[in-house]
Tab-separated table of C-alpha atoms and ligand atoms in Angstrom:
chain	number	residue	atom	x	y	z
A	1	UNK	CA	28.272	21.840	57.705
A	2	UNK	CA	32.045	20.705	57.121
A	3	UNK	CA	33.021	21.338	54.142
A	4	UNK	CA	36.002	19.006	52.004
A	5	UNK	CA	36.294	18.337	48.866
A	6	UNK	CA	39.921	16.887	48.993
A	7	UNK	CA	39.358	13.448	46.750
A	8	UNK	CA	36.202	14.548	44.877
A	9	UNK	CA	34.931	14.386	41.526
A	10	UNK	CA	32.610	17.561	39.652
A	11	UNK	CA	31.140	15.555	36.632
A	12	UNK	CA	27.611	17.419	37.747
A	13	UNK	CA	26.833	19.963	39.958
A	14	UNK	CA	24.335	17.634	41.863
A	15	UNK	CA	27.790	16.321	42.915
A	16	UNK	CA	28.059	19.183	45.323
A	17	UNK	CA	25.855	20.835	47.830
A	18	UNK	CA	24.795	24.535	48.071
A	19	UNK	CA	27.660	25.538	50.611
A	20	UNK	CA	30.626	23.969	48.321
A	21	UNK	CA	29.446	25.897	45.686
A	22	UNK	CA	29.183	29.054	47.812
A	23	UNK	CA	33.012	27.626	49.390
A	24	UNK	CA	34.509	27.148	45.674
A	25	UNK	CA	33.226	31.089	44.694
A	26	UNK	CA	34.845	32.380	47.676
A	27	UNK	CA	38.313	30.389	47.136
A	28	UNK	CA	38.021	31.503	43.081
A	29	UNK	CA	37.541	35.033	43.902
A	30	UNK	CA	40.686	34.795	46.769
A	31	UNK	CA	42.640	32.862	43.858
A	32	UNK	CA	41.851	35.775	41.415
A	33	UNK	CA	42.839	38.443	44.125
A	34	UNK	CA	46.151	36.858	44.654
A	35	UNK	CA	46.808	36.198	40.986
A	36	UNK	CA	46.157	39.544	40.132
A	37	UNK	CA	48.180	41.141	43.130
A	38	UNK	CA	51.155	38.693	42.401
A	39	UNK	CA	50.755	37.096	45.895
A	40	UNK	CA	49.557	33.910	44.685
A	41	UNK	CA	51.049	30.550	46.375
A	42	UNK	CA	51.321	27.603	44.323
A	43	UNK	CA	49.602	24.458	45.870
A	44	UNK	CA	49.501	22.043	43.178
A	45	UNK	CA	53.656	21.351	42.731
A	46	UNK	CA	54.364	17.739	41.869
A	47	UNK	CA	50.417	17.149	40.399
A	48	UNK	CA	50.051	15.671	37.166
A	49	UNK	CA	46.741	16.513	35.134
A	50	UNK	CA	45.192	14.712	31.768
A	51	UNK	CA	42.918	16.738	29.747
A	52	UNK	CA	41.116	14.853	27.418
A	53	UNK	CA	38.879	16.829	25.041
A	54	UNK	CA	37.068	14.711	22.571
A	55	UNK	CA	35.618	18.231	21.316
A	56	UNK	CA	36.798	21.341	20.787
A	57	UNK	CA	37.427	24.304	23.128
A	58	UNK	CA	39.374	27.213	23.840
A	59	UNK	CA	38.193	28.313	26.998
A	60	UNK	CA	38.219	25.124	29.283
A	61	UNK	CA	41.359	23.766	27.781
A	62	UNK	CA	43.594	26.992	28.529
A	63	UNK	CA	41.661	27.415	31.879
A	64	UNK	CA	42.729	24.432	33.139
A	65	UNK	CA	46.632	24.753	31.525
A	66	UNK	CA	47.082	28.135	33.006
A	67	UNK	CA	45.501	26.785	36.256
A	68	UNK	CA	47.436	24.296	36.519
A	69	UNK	CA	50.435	26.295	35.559
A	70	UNK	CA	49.959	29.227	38.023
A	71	UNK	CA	49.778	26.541	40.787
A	72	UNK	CA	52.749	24.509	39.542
A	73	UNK	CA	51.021	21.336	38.265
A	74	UNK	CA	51.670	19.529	35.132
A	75	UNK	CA	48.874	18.647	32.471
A	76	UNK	CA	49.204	16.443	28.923
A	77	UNK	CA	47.125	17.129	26.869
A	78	UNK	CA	44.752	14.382	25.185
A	79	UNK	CA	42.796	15.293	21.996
A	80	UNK	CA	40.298	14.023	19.721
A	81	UNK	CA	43.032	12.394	17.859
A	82	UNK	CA	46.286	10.315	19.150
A	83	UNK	CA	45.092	8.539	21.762
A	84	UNK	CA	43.490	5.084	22.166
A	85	UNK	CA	40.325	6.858	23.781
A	86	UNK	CA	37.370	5.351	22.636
A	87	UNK	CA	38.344	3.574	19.231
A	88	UNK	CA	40.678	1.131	20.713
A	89	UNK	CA	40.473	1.275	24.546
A	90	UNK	CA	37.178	1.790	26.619
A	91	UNK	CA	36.864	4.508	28.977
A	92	UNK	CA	36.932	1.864	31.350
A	93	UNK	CA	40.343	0.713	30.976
A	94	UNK	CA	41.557	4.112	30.031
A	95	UNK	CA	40.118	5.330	33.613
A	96	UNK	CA	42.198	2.441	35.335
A	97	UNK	CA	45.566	3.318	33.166
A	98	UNK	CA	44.903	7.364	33.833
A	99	UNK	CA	44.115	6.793	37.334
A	100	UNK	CA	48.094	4.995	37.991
A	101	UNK	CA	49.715	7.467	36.315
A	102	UNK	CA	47.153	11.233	36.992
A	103	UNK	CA	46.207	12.886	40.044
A	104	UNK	CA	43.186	14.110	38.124
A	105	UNK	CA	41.784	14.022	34.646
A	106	UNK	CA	39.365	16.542	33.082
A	107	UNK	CA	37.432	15.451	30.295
A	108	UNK	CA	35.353	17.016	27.802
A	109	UNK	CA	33.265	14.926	25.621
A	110	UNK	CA	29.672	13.672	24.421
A	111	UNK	CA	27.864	11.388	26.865
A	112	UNK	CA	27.772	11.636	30.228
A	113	UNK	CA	27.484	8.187	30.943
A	114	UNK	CA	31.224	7.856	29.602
A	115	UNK	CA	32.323	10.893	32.172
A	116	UNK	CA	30.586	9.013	35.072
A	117	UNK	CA	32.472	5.813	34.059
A	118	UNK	CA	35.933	8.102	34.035
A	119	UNK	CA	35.419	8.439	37.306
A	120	UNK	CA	33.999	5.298	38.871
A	121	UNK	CA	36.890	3.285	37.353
A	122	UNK	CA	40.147	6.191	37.409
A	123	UNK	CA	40.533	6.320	41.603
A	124	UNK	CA	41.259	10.373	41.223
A	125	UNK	CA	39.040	13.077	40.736
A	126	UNK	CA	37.464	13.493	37.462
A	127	UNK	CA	36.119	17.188	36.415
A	128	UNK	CA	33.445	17.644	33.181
A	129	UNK	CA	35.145	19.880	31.205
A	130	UNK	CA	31.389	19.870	29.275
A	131	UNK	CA	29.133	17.109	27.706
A	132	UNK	CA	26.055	16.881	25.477
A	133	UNK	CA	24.373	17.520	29.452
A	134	UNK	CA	26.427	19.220	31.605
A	135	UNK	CA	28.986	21.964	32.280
A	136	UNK	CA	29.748	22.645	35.273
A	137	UNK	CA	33.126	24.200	35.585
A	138	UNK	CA	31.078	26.768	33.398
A	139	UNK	CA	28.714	27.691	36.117
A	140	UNK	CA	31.169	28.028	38.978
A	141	UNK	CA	32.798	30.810	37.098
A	142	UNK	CA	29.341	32.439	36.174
A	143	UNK	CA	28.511	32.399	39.638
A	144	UNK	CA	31.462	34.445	40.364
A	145	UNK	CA	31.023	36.790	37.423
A	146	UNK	CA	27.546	37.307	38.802
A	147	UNK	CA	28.574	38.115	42.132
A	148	UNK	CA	31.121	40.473	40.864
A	149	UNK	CA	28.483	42.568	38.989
A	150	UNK	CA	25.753	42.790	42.282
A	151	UNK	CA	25.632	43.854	45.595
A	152	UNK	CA	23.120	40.874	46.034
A	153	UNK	CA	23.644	37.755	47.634
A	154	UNK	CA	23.137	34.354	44.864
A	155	UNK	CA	19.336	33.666	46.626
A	156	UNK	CA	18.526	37.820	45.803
A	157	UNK	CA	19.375	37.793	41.825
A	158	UNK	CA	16.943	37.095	39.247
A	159	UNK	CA	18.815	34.990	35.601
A	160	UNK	CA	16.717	34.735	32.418
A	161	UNK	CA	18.126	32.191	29.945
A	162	UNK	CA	16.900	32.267	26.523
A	163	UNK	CA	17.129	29.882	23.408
A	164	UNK	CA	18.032	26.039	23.796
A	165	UNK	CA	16.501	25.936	27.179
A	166	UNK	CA	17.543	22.378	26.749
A	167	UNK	CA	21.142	22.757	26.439
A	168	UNK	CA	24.202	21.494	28.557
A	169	UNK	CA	24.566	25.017	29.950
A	170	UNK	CA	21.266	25.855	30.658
A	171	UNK	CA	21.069	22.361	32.360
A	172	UNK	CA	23.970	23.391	34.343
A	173	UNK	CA	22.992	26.381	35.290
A	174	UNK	CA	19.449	24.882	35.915
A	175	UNK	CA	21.148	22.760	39.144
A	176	UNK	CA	23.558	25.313	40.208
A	177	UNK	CA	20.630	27.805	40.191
A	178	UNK	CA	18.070	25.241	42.053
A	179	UNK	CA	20.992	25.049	44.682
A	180	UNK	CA	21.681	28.102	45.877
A	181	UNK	CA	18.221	29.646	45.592
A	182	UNK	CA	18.385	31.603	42.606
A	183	UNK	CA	15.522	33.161	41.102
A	184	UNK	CA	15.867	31.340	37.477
A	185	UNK	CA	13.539	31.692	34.007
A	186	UNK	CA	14.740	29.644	31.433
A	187	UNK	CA	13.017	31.153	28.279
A	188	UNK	CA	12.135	29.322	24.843
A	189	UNK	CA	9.743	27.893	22.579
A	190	UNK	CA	7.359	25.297	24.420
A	191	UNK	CA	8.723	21.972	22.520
A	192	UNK	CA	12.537	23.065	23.999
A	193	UNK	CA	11.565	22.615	27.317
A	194	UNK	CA	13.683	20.306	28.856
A	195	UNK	CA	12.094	16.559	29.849
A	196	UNK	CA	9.727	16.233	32.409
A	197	UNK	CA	12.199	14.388	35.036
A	198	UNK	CA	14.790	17.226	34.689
A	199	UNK	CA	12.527	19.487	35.708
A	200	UNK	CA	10.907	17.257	38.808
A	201	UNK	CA	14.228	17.453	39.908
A	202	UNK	CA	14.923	20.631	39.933
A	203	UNK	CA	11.305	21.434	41.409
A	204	UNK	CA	12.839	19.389	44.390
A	205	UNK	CA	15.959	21.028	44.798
A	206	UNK	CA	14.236	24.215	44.462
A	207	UNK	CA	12.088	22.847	47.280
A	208	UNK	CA	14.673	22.410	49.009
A	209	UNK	CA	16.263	26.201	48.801
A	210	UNK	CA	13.724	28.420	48.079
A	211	UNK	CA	14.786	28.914	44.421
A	212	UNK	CA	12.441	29.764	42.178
A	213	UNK	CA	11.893	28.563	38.764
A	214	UNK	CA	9.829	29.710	35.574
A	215	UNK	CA	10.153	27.962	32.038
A	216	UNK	CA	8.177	30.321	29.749
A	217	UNK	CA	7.900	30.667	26.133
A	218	UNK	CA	6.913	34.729	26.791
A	219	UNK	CA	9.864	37.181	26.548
A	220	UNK	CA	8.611	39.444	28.488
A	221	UNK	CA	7.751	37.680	31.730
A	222	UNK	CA	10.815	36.380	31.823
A	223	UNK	CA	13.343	38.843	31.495
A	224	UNK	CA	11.157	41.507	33.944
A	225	UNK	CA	13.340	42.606	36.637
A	226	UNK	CA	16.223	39.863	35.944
A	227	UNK	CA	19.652	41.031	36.989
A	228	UNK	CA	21.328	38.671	34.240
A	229	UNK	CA	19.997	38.004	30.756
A	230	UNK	CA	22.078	34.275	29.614
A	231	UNK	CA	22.484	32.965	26.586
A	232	UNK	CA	24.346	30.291	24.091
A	233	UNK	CA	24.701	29.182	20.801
A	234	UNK	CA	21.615	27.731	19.177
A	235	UNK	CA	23.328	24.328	17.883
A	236	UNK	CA	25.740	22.735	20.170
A	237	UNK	CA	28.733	20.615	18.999
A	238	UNK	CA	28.247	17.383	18.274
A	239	UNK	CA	24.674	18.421	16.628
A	240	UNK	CA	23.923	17.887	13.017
A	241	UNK	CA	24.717	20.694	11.164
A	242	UNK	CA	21.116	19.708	9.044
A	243	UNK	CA	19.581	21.169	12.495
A	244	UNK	CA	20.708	25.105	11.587
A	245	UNK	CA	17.530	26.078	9.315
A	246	UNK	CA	15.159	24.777	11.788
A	247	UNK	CA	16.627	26.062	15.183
A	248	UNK	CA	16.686	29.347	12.792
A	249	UNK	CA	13.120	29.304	12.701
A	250	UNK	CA	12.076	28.071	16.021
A	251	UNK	CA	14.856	30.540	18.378
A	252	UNK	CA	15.030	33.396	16.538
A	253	UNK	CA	12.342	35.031	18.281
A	254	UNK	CA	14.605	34.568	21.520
A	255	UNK	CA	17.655	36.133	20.319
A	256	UNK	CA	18.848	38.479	22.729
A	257	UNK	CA	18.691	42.393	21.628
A	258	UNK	CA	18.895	46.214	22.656
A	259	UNK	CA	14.661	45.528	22.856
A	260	UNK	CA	14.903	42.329	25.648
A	261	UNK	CA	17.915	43.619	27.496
A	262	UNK	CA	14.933	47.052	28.031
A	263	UNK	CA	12.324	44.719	28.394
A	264	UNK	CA	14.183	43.976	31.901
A	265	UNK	CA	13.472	47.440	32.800
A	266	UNK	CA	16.480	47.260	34.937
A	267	UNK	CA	19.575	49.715	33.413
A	268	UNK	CA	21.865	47.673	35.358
A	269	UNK	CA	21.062	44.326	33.388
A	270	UNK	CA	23.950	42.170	32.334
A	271	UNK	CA	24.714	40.034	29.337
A	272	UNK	CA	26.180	36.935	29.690
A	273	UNK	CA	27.124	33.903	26.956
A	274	UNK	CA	29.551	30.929	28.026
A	275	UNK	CA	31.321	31.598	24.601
A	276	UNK	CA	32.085	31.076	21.532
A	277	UNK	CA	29.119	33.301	20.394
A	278	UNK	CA	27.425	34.012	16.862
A	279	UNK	CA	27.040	37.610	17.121
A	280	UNK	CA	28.295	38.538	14.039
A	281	UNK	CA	29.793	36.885	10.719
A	282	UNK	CA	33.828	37.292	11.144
A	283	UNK	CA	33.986	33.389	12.031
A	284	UNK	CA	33.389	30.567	9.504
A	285	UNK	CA	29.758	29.475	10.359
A	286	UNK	CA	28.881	32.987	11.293
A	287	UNK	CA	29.661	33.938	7.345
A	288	UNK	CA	28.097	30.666	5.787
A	289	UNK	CA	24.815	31.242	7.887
A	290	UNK	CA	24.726	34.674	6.798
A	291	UNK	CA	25.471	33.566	3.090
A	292	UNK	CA	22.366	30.748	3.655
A	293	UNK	CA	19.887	32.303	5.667
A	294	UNK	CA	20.686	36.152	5.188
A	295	UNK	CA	21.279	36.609	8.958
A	296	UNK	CA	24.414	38.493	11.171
A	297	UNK	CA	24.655	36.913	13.906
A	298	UNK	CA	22.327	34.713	16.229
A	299	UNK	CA	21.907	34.496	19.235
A	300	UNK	CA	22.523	37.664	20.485
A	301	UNK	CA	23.387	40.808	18.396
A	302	UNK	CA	26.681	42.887	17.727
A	303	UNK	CA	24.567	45.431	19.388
A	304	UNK	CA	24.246	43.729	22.817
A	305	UNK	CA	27.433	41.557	22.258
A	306	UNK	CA	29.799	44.882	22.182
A	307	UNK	CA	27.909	46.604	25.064
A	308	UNK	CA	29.147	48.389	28.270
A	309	UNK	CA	25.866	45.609	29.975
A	310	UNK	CA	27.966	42.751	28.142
A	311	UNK	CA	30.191	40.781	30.940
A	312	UNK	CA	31.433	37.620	28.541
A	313	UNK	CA	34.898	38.321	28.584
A	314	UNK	CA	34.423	38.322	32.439
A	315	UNK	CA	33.278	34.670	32.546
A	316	UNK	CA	35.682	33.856	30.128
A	317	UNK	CA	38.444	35.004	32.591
A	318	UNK	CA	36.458	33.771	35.578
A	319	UNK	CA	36.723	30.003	33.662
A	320	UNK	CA	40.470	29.822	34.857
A	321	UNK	CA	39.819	31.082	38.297
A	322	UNK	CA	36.953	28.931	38.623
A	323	UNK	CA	38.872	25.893	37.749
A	324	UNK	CA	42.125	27.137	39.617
A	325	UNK	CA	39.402	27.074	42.935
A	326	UNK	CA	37.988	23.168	41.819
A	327	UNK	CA	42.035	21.272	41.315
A	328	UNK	CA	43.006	22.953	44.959
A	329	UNK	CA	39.595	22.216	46.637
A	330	UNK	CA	40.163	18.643	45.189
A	331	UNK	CA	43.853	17.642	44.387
A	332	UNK	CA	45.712	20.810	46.652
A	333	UNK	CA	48.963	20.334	48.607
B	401	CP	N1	32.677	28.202	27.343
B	401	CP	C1	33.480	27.178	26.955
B	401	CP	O1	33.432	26.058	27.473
B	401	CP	O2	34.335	27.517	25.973
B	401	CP	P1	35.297	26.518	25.164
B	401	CP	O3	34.419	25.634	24.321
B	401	CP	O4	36.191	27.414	24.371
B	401	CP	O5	36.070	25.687	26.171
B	402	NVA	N1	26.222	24.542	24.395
B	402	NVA	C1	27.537	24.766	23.844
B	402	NVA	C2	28.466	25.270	24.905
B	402	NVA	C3	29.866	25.560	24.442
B	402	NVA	C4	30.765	26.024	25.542
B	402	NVA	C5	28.058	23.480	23.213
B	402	NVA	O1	27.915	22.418	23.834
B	402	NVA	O2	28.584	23.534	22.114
């Protein structure tokens, strides 16, 4: 199958087929080998980026700065505050201003309705930097963090994701997994499950690859024998902070310990967490939770967090290569 994605946007991963995905991990981990032997060519000179991040992030925004950087592009940087976005000026017309002046705009923000008008109306490529549904710069790079850490082909691993099985990650990851024939469990209480046309969907593309999906409320069957144990905050931004006692109650049983990381019976299980985590109470929230509910950390411990199985600080890295792999697939010279 020919494979270009000169022109494109990546607001979903249902944007892009099983081989792109499998064509962006390859060019990530050759942009990574180059970077790190100091052979890297820049391919990007003369390209002009807009970030616009109507939420906060540390990870996306400096992965797609250095990115850009390392390949000799340009980015401005457009946050919650300072611009027109939104209060003054749809996304409409700020696609069709962008669009004259941009050779590709990443935003983050809360609908994706809003993302998928960024890029009908801007005439460049568009990337989700993350939204209330999606993230899928996220899973390119946890694709390659996964690779890095198994001998086995994508189809071959087995993922558990546990908490808010609902979640614009675990949605992500959901399609990305469907696509290239993972084996995936998405793990929570029954009334997280995500909605009944998500998951038709993914049935299909599953159908369609071979992947294989379980969404279980039982631990146990669904961390047996997985090669990567996923998981993320229980309250994502842009959710009422009134939300915290009750998604206390309802995920604490999935938080991920020393106990489910055995439960996998497989020594060579992996942690992974897109990041920021809870795992401990040196952050703000992490020390008022602790002060209101009498709990360190959530959803994963210091324990597991701080262990030689945790590979976080991998993905984190992996963000920028991932996204270095997505402008020159798209926008490169
Ligand atoms: N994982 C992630 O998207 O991190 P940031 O919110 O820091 O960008
Ligand atoms: N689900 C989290 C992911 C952060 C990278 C959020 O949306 O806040």
């Amino acid at each position: 199958m020919p494979m270009n994605l000169k022109g494109r946007s990546l607001i979903s991963l249902d944007d892009i087929s099983a081989t792109e995905i499998r064509h962006l991990l390859t060019l990530a981990a050759e942009l990574k080998a180059a970077k790190h032997a100091g052979t890297e060519v820049p391919r990007l000179a003369r390209k002009n980026i807009a970030l616009i991040f109507e939420k906060d992030s540390t990870r996306t925004r400096t992965g797609f700065e250095v990115a850009a950087y390392d390949q000799g592009a340009h980015v401005t940087y457009l946050g919650p505050t300072g611009s027109q976005i939104g209060h003054k000026e749809s996304m409409k017309d700020t696609a069709r201003v962008l669009g004259r002046m941009y050779d590709a705009i990443e935003y983050r923000g809360f609908s994706q309705d809003l993302v998928k008008q960024l890029a009908l109306h801007a005439g460049v490529p568009v990337y989700n930097g993350l939204t209330d549904e999606a993230h899928p710069t996220q899973i390119i790079a946890d694709m390659l963090t996964m690779r890095e850490y198994t001998h086995k082909h994508l189809s071959d691993m087995a993922v558990t994701f546990l908490g808010d099985i609902r979640n614009n990650v675990a949605r992500s990851l959901s399609v990305g997994a469907m696509k290239v024939g993972l084996d995936l469990r998405l793990c929570g209480p029954a009334e997280f499950r995500p909605d009944d046309a998500f998951v038709d969907h993914l049935k299909a593309l599953a159908g369609a690859s071979g992947a294989k999906l379980t969404i279980t409320d039982t631990i146990a069957k669904a961390v047996a024998g997985a090669d990567f144990i996923y998981t993320d905050v229980w309250l994502s931004m842009g959710e009422a902070k009134a939300l915290w006692a009750e998604r206390i109650e309802r995920l604490g049983p999935y938080r991920v310990t020393a106990d489910v990381m055995r439960a996998s019976g497989n020594p060579h299980a992996k942690f992974m967490h897109c990041l920021p985590a809870f795992h401990n109470a040196d952050t703000e929230i992490g020390a008022s939770l602790e002060k209101e509910f009498g709990i360190v950390g959530l959803e994963v411990t210091e324990e597991v967090f701080e262990s030689r199985a945790s590979i976080v600080f991998d993905q984190a890295e992996n963000r920028m290569h991932a996204i270095k792999a997505i402008l020159l697939a798209t926008i490169g010279n």
